[in-house]
mmCIF file of C-alpha atoms in Angstrom:
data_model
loop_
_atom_site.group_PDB
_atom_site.id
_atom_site.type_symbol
_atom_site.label_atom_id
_atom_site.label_comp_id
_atom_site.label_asym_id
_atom_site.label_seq_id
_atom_site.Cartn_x
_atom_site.Cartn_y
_atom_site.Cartn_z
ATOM 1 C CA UNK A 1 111.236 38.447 -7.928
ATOM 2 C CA UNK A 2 114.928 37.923 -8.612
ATOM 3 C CA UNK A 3 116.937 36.261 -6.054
ATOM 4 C CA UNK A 4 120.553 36.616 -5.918
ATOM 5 C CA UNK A 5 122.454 32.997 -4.953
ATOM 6 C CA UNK A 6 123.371 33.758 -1.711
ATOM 7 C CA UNK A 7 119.994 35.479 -0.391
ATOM 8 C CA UNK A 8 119.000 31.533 -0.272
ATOM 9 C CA UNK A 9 121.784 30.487 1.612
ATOM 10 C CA UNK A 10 121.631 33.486 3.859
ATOM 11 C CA UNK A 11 117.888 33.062 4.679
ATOM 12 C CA UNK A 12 118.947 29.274 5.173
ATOM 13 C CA UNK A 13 121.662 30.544 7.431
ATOM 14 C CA UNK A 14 119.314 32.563 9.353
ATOM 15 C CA UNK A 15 116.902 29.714 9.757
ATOM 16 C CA UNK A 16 118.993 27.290 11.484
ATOM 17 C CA UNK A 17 120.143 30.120 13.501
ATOM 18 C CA UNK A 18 116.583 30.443 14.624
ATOM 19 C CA UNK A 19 115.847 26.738 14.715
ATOM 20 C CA UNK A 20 118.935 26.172 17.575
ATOM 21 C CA UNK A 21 118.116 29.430 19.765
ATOM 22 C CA UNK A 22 114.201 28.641 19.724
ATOM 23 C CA UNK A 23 115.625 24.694 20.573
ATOM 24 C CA UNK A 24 117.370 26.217 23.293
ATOM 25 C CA UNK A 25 114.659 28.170 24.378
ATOM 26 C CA UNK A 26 112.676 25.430 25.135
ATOM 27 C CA UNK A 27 115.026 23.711 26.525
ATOM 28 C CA UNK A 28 115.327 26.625 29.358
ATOM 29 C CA UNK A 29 111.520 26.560 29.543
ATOM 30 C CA UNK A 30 111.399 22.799 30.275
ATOM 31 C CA UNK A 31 113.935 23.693 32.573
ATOM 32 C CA UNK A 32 111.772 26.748 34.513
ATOM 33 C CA UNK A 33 108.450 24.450 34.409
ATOM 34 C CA UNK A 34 109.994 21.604 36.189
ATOM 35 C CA UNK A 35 111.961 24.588 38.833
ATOM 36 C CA UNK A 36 107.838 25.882 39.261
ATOM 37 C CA UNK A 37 106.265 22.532 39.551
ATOM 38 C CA UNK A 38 108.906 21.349 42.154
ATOM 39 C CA UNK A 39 108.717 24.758 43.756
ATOM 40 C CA UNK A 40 112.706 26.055 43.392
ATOM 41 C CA UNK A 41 112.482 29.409 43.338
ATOM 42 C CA UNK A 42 115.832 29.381 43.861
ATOM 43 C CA UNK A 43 116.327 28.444 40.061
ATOM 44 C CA UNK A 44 113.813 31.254 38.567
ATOM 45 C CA UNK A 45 115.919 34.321 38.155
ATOM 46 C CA UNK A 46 119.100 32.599 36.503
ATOM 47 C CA UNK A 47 116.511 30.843 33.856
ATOM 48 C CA UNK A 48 114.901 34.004 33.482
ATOM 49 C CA UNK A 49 118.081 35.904 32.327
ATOM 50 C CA UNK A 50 118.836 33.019 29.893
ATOM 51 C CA UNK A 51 115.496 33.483 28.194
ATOM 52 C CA UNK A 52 116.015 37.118 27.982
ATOM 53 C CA UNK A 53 119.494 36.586 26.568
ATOM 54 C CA UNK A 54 118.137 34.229 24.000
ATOM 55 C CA UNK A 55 114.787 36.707 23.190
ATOM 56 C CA UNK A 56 117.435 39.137 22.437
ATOM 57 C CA UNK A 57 119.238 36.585 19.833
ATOM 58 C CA UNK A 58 115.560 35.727 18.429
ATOM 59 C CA UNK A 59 114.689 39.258 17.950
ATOM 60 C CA UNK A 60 118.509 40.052 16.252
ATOM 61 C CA UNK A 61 117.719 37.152 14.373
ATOM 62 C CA UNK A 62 113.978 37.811 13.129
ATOM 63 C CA UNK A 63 115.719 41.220 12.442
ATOM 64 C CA UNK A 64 118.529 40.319 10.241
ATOM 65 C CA UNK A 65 115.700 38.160 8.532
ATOM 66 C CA UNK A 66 113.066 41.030 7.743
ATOM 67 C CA UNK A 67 116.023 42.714 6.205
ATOM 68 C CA UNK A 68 116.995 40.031 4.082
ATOM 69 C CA UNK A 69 113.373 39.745 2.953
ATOM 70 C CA UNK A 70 112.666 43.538 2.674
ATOM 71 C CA UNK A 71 115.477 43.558 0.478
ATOM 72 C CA UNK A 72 113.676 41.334 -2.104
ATOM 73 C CA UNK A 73 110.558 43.347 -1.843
ATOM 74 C CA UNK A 74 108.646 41.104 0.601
ATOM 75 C CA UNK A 75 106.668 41.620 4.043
ATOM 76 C CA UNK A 76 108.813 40.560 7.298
ATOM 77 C CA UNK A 77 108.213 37.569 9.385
ATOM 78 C CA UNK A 78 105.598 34.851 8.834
ATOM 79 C CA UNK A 79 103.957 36.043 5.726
ATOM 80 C CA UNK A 80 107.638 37.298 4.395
ATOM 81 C CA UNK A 81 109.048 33.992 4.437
ATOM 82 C CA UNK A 82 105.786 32.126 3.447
ATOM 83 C CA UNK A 83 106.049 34.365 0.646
ATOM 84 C CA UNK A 84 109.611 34.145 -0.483
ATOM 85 C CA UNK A 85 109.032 30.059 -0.245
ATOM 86 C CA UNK A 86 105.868 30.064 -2.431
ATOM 87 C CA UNK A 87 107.647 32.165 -4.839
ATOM 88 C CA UNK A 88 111.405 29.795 -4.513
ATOM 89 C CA UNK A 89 109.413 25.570 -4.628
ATOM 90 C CA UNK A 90 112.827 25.095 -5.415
ATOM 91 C CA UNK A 91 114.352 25.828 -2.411
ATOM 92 C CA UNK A 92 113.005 23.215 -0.306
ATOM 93 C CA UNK A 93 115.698 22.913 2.692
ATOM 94 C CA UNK A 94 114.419 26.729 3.314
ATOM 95 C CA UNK A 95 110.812 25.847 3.912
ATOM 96 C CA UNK A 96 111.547 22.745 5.958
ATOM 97 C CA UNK A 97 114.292 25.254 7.806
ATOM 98 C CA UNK A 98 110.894 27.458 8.440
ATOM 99 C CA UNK A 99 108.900 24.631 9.236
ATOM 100 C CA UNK A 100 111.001 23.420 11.978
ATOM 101 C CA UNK A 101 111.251 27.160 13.215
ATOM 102 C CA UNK A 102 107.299 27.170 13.815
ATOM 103 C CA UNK A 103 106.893 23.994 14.822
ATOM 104 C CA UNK A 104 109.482 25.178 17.554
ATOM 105 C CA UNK A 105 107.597 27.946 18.338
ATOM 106 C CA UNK A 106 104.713 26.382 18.918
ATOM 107 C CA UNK A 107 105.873 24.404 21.173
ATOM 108 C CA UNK A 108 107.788 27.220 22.865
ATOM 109 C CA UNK A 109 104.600 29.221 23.219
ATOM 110 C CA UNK A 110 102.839 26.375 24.704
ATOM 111 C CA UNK A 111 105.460 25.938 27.444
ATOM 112 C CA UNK A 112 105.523 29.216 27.913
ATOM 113 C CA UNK A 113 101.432 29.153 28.478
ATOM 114 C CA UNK A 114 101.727 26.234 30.955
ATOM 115 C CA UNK A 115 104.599 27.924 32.805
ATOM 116 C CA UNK A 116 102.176 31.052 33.207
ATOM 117 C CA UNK A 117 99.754 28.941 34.581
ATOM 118 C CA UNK A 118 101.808 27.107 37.094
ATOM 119 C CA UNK A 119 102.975 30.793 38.437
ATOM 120 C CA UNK A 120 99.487 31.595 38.559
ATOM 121 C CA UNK A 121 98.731 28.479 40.626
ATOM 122 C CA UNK A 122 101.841 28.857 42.959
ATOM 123 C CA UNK A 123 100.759 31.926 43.201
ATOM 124 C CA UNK A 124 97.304 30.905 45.042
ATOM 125 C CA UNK A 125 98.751 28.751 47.236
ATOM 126 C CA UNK A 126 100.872 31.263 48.497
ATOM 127 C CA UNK A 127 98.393 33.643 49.117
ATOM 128 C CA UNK A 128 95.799 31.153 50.657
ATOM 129 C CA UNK A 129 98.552 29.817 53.116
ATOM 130 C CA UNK A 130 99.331 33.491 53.922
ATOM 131 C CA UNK A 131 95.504 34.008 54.465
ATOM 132 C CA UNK A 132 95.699 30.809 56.706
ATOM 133 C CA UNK A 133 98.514 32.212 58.798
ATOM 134 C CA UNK A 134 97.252 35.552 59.015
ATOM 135 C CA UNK A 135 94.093 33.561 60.458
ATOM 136 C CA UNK A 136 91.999 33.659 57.492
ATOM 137 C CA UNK A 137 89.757 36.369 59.151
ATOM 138 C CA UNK A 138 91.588 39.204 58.270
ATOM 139 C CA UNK A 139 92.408 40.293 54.243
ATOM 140 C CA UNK A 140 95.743 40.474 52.814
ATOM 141 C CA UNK A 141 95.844 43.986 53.014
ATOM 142 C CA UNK A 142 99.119 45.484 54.808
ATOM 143 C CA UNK A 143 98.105 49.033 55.392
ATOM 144 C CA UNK A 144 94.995 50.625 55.829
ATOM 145 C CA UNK A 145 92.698 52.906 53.692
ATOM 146 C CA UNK A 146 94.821 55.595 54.896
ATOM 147 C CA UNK A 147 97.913 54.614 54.038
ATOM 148 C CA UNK A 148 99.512 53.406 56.696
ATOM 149 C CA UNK A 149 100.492 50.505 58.853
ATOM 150 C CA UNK A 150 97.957 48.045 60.198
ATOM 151 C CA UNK A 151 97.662 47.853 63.498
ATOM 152 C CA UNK A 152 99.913 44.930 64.738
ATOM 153 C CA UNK A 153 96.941 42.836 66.239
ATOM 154 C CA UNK A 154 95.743 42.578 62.906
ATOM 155 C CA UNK A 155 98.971 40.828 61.580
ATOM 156 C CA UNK A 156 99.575 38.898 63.726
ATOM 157 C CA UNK A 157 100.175 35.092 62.896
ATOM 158 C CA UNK A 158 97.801 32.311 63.719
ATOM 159 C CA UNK A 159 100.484 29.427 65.038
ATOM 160 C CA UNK A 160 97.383 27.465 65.406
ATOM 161 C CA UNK A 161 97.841 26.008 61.509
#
C-alpha cells in the first residue's frame, strides 16, 4: 500500500474536521436534551436545523474521507480507516485523530438515544393529560370509523381536572 505524503495529512485534515463538527454536535444535543427535559418546545426546531446543518457537514466529511481511502485501495468508513492505521503504526496523530472521532460518536449516539427517550416520555404525558381533559372516558380518536368528525359531546373538555 503506497501512501503519498500528503494522503496522511489530508486524512489528518479530515479527522479534526470530523472531531470539531461531531464536538459541536453534541454540544447542540446537550443543548436539545436540556430544551426536552425543561419542556421548551420553543427551542426544538432551531436545534433541529443546526443538527441537520451539521449531519450534512458529517456526511460531506465521511465523504471526502471514503474517497481519500478508496483512492488507496481501502474500504470506506470504520473498517477503511482502521485499515489504513494498521497498515501506517507510524502515523500515530491519525489514529488518535480517529479515536477521538469515535469516542465522539459514541457519545453523540448516546445523547441522541436519551433525547429519543425523553420525546417519547413527553410524549405520554401529553397524551395522558389530553386523555384527562377529554375525561379519560373517551379515546383519543378525533373522527370516527367513518371518517368524519366526532360528534362534539364527545370532545368536549372535562374542566373538572
Amino acid at each position: 500500500m503506497t501512501t503519498r505524503p500528503s494522503d496522511a495529512a489530508r486524512l489528518l485534515q479530515i479527522l479534526n474536521s470530523e472531531t470539531e463538527a461531531v464536538s459541536l454536535f453534541v454540544v447542540v444535543l446537550k443543548k436539545e436534551q436540556k430544551a426536552l427535559a425543561q419542556g421548551d418546545t420553543e427551542a426544538l426546531p432551531t436545534l433541529v436545523e443546526e443538527k441537520n446543518v451539521l449531519g450534512g457537514q458529517l456526511a460531506t466529511l465521511a465523504t471526502q474521507r471514503n474517497v481519500l481511502l478508496a483512492g488507496q485501495g481501502l474500504a470506506g468508513d470504520r473498517p477503511g480507516v482502521e485499515a489504513w492505521c494498521a497498515g501506517h503504526p507510524e502515523e500515530k496523530v491519525v489514529a488518535a485523530a480517529w479515536a477521538g472521532v469515535l469516542e465522539l460518536a459514541r457519545e453523540a449516539k448516546e445523547l441522541n438515544r436519551l433525547n429519543g427517550e425523553l420525546i417519547a416520555l413527553r410524549m405520554q404525558h401529553n397524551a395522558r393529560a389530553l386523555e384527562a381533559l377529554r375525561s379519560g372516558n373517551n379515546p383519543l380518536d378525533l373522527y370516527g370509523p367513518d371518517g368524519q368528525a366526532q360528534p362534539p359531546n364527545r370532545l368536549r373538555i372535562n374542566d373538572s381536572v
